[in-house]
Coordinates of C-alpha atoms in Angstrom, one line a residue:
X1 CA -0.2 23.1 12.7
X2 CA -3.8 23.7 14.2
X3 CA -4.4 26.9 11.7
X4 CA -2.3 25.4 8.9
X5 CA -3.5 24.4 5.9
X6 CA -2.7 21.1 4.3
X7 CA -3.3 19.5 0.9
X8 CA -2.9 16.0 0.6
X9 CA -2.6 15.1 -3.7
X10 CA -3.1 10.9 -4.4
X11 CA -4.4 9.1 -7.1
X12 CA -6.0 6.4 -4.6
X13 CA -8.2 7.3 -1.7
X14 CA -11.4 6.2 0.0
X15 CA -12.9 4.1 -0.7
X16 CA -10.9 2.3 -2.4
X17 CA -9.0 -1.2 -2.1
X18 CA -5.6 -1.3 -1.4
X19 CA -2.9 -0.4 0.9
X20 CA -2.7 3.1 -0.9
X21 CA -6.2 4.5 -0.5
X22 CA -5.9 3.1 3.1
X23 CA -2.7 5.5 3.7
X24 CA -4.2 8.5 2.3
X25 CA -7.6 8.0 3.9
X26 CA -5.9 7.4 7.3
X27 CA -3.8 10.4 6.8
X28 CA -6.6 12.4 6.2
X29 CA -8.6 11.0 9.3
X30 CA -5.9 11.7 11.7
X31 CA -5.0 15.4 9.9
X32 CA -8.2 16.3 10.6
X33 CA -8.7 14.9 14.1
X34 CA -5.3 16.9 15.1
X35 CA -7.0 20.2 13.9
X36 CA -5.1 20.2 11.1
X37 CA -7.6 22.1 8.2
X38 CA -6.8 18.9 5.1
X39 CA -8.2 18.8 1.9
X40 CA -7.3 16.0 -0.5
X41 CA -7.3 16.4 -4.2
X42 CA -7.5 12.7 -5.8
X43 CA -9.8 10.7 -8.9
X44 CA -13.2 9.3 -8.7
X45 CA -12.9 5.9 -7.2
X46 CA -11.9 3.2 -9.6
X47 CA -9.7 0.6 -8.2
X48 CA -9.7 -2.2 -8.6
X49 CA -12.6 -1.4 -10.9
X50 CA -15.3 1.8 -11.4
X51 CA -17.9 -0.6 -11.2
X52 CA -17.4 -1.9 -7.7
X53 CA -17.9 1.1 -6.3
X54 CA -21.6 1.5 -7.7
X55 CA -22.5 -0.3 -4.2
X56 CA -22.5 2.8 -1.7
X57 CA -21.8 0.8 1.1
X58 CA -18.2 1.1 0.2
X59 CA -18.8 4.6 1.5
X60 CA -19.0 3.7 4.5
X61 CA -17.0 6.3 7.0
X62 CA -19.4 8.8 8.3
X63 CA -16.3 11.4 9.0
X64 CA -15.2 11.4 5.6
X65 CA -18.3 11.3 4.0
X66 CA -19.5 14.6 5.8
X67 CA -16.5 16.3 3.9
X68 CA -17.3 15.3 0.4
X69 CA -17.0 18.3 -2.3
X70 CA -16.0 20.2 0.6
X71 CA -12.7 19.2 1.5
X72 CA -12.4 16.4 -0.9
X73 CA -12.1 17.4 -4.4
X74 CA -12.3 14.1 -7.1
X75 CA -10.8 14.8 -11.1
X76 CA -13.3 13.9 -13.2
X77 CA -11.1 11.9 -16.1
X78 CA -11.8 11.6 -19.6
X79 CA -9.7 8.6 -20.1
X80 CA -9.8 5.3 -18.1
X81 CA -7.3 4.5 -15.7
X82 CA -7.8 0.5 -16.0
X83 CA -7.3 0.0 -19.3
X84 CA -5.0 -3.0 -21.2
X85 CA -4.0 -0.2 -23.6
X86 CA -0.4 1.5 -23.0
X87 CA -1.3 4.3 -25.2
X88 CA -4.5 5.4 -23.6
X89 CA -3.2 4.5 -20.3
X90 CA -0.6 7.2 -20.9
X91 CA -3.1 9.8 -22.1
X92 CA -5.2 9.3 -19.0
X93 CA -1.6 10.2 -16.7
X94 CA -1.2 12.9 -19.4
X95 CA -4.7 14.6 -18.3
X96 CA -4.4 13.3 -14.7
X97 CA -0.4 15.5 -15.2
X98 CA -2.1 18.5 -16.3
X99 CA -5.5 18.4 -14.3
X100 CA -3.2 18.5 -11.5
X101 CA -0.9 21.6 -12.3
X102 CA -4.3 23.9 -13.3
X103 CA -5.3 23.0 -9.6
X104 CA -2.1 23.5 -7.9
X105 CA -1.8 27.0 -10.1
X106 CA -5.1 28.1 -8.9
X107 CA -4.6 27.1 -5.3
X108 CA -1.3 27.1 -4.2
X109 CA -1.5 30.4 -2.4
X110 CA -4.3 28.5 -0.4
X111 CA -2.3 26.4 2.0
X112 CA 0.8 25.6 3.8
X113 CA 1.6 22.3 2.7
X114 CA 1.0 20.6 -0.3
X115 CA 1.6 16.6 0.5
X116 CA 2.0 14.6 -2.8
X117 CA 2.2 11.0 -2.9
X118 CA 4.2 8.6 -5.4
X119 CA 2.9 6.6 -7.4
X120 CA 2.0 7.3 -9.4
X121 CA 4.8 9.4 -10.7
X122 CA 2.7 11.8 -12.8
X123 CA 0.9 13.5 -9.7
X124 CA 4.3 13.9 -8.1
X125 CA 6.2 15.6 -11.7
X126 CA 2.6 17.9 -11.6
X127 CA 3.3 18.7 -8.7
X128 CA 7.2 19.3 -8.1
X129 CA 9.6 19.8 -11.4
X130 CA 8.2 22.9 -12.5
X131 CA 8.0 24.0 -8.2
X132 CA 9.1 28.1 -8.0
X133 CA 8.0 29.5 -5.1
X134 CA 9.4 28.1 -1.5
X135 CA 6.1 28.5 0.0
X136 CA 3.9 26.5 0.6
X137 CA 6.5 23.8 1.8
X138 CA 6.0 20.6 -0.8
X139 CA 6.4 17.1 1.3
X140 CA 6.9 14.1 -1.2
X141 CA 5.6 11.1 0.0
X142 CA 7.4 7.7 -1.4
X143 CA 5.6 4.5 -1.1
X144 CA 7.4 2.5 -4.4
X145 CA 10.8 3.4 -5.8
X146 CA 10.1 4.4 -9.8
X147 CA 10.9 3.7 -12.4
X148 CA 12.7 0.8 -10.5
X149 CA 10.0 -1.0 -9.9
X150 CA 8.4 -0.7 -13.1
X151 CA 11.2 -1.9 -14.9
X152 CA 11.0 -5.4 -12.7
X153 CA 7.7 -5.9 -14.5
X154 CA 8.3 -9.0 -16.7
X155 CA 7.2 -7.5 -20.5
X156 CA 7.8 -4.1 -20.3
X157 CA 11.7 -2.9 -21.1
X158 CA 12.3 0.9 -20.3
X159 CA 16.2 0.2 -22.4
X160 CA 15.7 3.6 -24.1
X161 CA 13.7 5.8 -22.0
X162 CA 15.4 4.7 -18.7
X163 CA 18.4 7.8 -18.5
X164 CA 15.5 10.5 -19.0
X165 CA 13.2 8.3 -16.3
X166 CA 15.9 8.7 -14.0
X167 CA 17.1 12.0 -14.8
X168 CA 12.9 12.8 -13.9
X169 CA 13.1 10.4 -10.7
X170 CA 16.4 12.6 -9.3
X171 CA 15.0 16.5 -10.0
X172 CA 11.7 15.2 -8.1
X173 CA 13.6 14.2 -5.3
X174 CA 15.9 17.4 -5.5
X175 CA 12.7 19.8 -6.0
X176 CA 10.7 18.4 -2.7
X177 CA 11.8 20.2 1.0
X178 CA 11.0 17.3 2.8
X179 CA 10.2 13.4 1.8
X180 CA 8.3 10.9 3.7
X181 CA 9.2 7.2 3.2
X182 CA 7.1 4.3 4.2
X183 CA 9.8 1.9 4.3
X184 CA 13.3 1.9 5.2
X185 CA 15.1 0.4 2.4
X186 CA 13.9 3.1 0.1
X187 CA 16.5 5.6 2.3
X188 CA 19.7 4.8 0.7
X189 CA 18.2 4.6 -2.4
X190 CA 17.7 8.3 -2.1
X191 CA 19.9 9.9 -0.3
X192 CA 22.6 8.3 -3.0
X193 CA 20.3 10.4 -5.8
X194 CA 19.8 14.3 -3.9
X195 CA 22.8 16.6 -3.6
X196 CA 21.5 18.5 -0.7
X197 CA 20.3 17.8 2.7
X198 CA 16.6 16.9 2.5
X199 CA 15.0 15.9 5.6
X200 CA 13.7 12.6 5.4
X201 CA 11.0 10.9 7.5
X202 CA 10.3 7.2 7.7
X203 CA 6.5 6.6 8.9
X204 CA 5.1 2.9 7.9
X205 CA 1.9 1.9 7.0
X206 CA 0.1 1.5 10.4
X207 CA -3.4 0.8 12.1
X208 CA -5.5 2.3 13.6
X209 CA -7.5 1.7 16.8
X210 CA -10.5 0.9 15.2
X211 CA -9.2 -1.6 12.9
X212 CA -7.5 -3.5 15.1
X213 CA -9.6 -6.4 15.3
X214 CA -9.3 -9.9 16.8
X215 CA -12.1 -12.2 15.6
X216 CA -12.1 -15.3 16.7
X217 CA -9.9 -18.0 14.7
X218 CA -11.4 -20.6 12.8
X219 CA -11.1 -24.5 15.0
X220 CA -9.0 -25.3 12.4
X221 CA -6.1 -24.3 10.9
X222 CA -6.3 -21.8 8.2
X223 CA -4.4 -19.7 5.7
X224 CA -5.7 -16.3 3.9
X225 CA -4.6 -14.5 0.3
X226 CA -6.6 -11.1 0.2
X227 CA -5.6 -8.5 -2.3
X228 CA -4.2 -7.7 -5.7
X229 CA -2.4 -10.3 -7.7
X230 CA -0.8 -8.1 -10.5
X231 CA 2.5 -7.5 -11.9
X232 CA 4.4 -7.1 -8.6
X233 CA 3.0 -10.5 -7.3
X234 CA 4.0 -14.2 -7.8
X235 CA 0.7 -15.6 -9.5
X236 CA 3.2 -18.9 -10.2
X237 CA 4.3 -19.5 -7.2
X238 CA 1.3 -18.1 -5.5
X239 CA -1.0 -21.4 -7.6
X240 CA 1.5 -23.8 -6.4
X241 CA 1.6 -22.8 -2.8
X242 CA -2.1 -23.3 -2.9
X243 CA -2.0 -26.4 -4.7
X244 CA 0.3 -28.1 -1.6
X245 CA -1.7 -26.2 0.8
X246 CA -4.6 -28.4 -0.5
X247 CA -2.5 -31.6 -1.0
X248 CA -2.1 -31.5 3.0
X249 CA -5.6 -30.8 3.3
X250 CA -5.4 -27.3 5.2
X251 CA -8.3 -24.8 4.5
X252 CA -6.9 -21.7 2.6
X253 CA -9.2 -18.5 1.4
X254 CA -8.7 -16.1 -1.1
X255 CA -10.4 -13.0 -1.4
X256 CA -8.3 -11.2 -4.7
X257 CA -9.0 -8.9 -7.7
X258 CA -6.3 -7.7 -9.8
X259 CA -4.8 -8.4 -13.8
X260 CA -3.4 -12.0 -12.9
X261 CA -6.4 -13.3 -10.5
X262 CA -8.4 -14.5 -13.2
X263 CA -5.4 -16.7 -13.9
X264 CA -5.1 -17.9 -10.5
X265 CA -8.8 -18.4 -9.5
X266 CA -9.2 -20.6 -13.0
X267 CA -5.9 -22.8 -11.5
X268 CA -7.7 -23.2 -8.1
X269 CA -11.4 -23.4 -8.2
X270 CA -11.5 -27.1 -8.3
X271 CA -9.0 -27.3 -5.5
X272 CA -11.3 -28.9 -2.2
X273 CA -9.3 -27.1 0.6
X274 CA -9.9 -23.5 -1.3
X275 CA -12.3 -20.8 -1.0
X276 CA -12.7 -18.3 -3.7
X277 CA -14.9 -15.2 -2.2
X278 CA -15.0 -11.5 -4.0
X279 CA -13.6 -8.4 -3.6
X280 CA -14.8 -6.9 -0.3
X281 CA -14.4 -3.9 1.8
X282 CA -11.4 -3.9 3.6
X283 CA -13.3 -3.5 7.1
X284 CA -15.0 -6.9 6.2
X285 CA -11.6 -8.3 4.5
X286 CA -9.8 -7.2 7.9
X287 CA -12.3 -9.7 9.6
X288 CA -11.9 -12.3 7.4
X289 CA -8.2 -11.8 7.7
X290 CA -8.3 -11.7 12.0
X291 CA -9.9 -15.3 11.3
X292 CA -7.5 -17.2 10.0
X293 CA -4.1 -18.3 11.8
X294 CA -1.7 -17.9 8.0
X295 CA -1.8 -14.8 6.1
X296 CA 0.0 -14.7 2.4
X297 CA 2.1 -12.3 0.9
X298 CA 3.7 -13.8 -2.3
X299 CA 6.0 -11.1 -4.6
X300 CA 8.0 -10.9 -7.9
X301 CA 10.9 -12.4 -7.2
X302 CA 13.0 -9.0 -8.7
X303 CA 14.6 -7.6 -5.9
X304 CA 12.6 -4.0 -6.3
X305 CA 9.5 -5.8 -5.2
X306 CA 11.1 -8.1 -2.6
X307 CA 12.1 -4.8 -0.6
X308 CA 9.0 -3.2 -0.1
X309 CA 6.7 -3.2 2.9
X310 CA 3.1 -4.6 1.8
X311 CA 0.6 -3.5 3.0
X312 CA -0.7 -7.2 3.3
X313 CA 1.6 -7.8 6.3
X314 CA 1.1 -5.0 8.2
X315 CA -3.3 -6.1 7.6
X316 CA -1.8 -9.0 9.2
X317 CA 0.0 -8.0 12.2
X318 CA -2.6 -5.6 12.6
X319 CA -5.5 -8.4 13.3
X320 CA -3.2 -10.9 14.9
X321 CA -2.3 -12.7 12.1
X322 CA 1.0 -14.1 11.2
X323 CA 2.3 -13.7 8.0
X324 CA 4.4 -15.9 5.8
X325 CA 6.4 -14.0 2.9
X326 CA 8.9 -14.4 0.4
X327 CA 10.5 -10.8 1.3
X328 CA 13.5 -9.4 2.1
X329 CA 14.7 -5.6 3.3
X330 CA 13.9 -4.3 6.7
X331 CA 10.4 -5.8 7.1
X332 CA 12.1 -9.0 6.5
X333 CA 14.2 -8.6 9.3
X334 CA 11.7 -7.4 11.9
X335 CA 10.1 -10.2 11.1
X336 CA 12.8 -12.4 12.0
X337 CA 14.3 -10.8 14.9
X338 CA 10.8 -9.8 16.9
X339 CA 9.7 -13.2 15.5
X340 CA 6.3 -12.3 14.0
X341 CA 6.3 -14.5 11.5
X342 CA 8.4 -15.9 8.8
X343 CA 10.1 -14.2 6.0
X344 CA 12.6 -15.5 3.8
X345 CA 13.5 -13.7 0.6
X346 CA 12.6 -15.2 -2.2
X347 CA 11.1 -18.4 -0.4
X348 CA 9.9 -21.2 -2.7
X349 CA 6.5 -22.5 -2.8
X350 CA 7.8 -25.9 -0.6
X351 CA 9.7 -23.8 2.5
X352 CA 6.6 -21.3 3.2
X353 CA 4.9 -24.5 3.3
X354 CA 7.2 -26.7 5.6
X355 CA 6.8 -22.8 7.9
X356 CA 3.2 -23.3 7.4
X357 CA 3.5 -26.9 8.6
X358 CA 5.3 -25.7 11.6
X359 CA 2.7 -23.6 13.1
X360 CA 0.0 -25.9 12.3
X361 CA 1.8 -28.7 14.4
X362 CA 3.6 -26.6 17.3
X363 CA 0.6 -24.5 18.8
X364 CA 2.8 -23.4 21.6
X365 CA 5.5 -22.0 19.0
X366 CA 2.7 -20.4 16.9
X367 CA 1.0 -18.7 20.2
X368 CA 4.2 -17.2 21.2
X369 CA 4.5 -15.8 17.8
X370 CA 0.8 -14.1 18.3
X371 CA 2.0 -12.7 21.5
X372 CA 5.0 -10.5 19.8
X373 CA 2.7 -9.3 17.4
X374 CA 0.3 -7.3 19.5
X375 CA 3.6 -5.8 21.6
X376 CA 5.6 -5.0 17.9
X377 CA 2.2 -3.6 16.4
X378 CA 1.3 -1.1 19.5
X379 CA 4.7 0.0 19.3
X380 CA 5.6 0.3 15.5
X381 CA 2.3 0.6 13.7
X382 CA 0.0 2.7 15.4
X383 CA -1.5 5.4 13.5
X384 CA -2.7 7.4 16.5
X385 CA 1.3 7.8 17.4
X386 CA 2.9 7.7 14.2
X387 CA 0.6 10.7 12.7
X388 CA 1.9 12.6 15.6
X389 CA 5.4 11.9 14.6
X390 CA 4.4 13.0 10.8
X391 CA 2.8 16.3 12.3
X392 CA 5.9 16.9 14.1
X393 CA 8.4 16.3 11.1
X394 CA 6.5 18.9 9.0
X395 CA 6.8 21.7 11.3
X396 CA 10.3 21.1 12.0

């Protein structure tokens, strides 16, 4: 692929928050560290907010800065994607849906591959339903299975719309030539909707050398939250878990932006075991993180969040860190059978704390736990590998 031409198409991307901008920015990196000529075409940064990223030192990746206007090519939008409204919300995917087909009809003669990533689902429609041509070769990256997951949002009932949705969902799948997955359980799901034989490639969120970190842990025993608390998470269950955390006086931080965190900061402030600290960037969150013995990762309890890989754990794993979930699917069972952590779908507030309680008291149990980490995350979730294994699958 050393003379190809690849363009990656995301809504989030460096620099910022969130296991989504990390993908596409580590994608990127490694594209363009294997030779591989990538250009990105993405949105001004704006999550989890536009004004966060009026501090430059979020821009702080010399490679990537360096290739600015050049290879990286920001949609400037009219309408705001963080906004309460449904109805502008929509007209800003509207624009972002046709911002994206002028650029791929100017430029699609320009590369090789085209690399479009879902969610959201109005880059990947730009991109793919109205595809012609079999050249360049279109890869359709899944990280969230839609319009599934939005209809486990409590509020919002897609009753009417939900036949077209999936009707959309399906010809997406059907018009891409190959389709990357970043978890497992989203396979089936699939494979049952395509008639034909698409290749499909599973490639997790990973780290990469430089982020693998390993601070040194607090003398005593502490848990960590970083991250969004929206729709797909737990905010409930998430402020009770905190609240016994407290009651048995272990020291538990929480570094979260998102819809629900101002509900959950207002339930916790007062709590004398918690730490409230801001937004960060994630090299400084991923220290934080390699800190603490406990990290968090508290879902929805509808089953098309509970199957998903986030990208909380694999922060986690990634600074020696064991995390304790309410999951289930594949990562769930890792978990449990390379024993790097505890996972148990749909976990109440009182058993991740008796799990909690466990590695607190049994240092030996909790050390041996540390020690499968670092062999499951150089095998599984190394970037430098597993972008080699991407490379590979699109020249197949």
């Amino acid at each position: 692929m050393k003379s190809k031409k690849l363009l990656i198409i995301t809504q989030n991307f460096y620099p910022e928050l969130g296991s989504a901008a990390n993908r596409m920015k580590m994608l990127f990196k490694h594209f363009t560290e294997e030779n591989v000529k990538t250009h990105v075409l993405t949105t001004y940064p704006s999550y989890p907010n536009h004004e966060l990223f009026k501090d430059k030192s979020y821009f702080n990746d010399e490679l990537i800065n360096q290739y600015e206007k050049d290879r990286i090519f920001r949609m400037k939008m009219t309408f705001a994607k963080q906004n309460k409204n449904l109805i502008a919300r929509l007209f800003y995917y509207i624009e972002q849906f046709l911002k994206v087909k002028y650029f791929i009809y100017r430029h699609q003669n320009d590369y090789d591959y085209i690399y479009v990533t879902s969610p959201n689902i109005f880059i990947a429609w730009a991109t793919l339903l109205l595809k012609k041509a079999k050249r360049p070769l279109y890869i359709l990256e899944i990280r969230d299975l839609w319009p599934d997951s939005v209809n486990g949002i409590k509020g919002i009932k897609l009753k009417y719309t939900w036949p077209l949705l999936k009707l959309l969902e399906k010809i997406m799948y059907q018009r891409a030539d190959k389709i990357v997955i970043n978890n497992k359980g989203f396979y089936q799901h699939i494979t049952k909707m395509i008639s034909k034989d698409i290749p499909i490639k599973f490639i997790p969120n990973s780290v990469s050398k430089e982020e693998r970190i390993e601070e040194e842990k607090f003398p005593e025993f502490s848990v960590v939250y970083t991250g969004n608390i929206g729709y797909a998470q737990d905010v409930n269950h998430l402020i009770e878990l905190f609240q016994l955390l407290n009651d048995h006086k272990i020291k538990v931080t929480a570094i979260v932006y998102g819809v629900k965190a101002p509900k959950f900061r207002q339930a916790v402030e007062n709590l004398e075991n918690v730490i409230l600290k801001p937004a960060m960037s994630r090299e400084k969150c991923l220290k934080e993180i390699s800190k603490h013995h406990i990290a968090l990762s508290i879902l929805n309890e509808d089953e098309t969040f509970l199957n998903v890989l986030p990208g909380k754990i694999v922060d986690a794993l990634g600074v020696d860190t064991l995390p304790v979930t309410n999951i289930g699917g594949k990562m769930a069972e890792d978990i449990r059978n390379y024993q790097i952590g505890f996972a148990q779908m749909k976990a109440t507030p009182s058993e991740l704390l008796e799990q909690i309680l466990l590695y607190r008291n049994d240092t030996s149990y909790y050390q041996s736990q540390l020690l499968n980490i670092r062999h499951y995350r150089d095998k599984f979730l190394n970037w430098e590998t597993n972008i080699k294994e991407l490379i590979n699958f699109l020249k197949e």
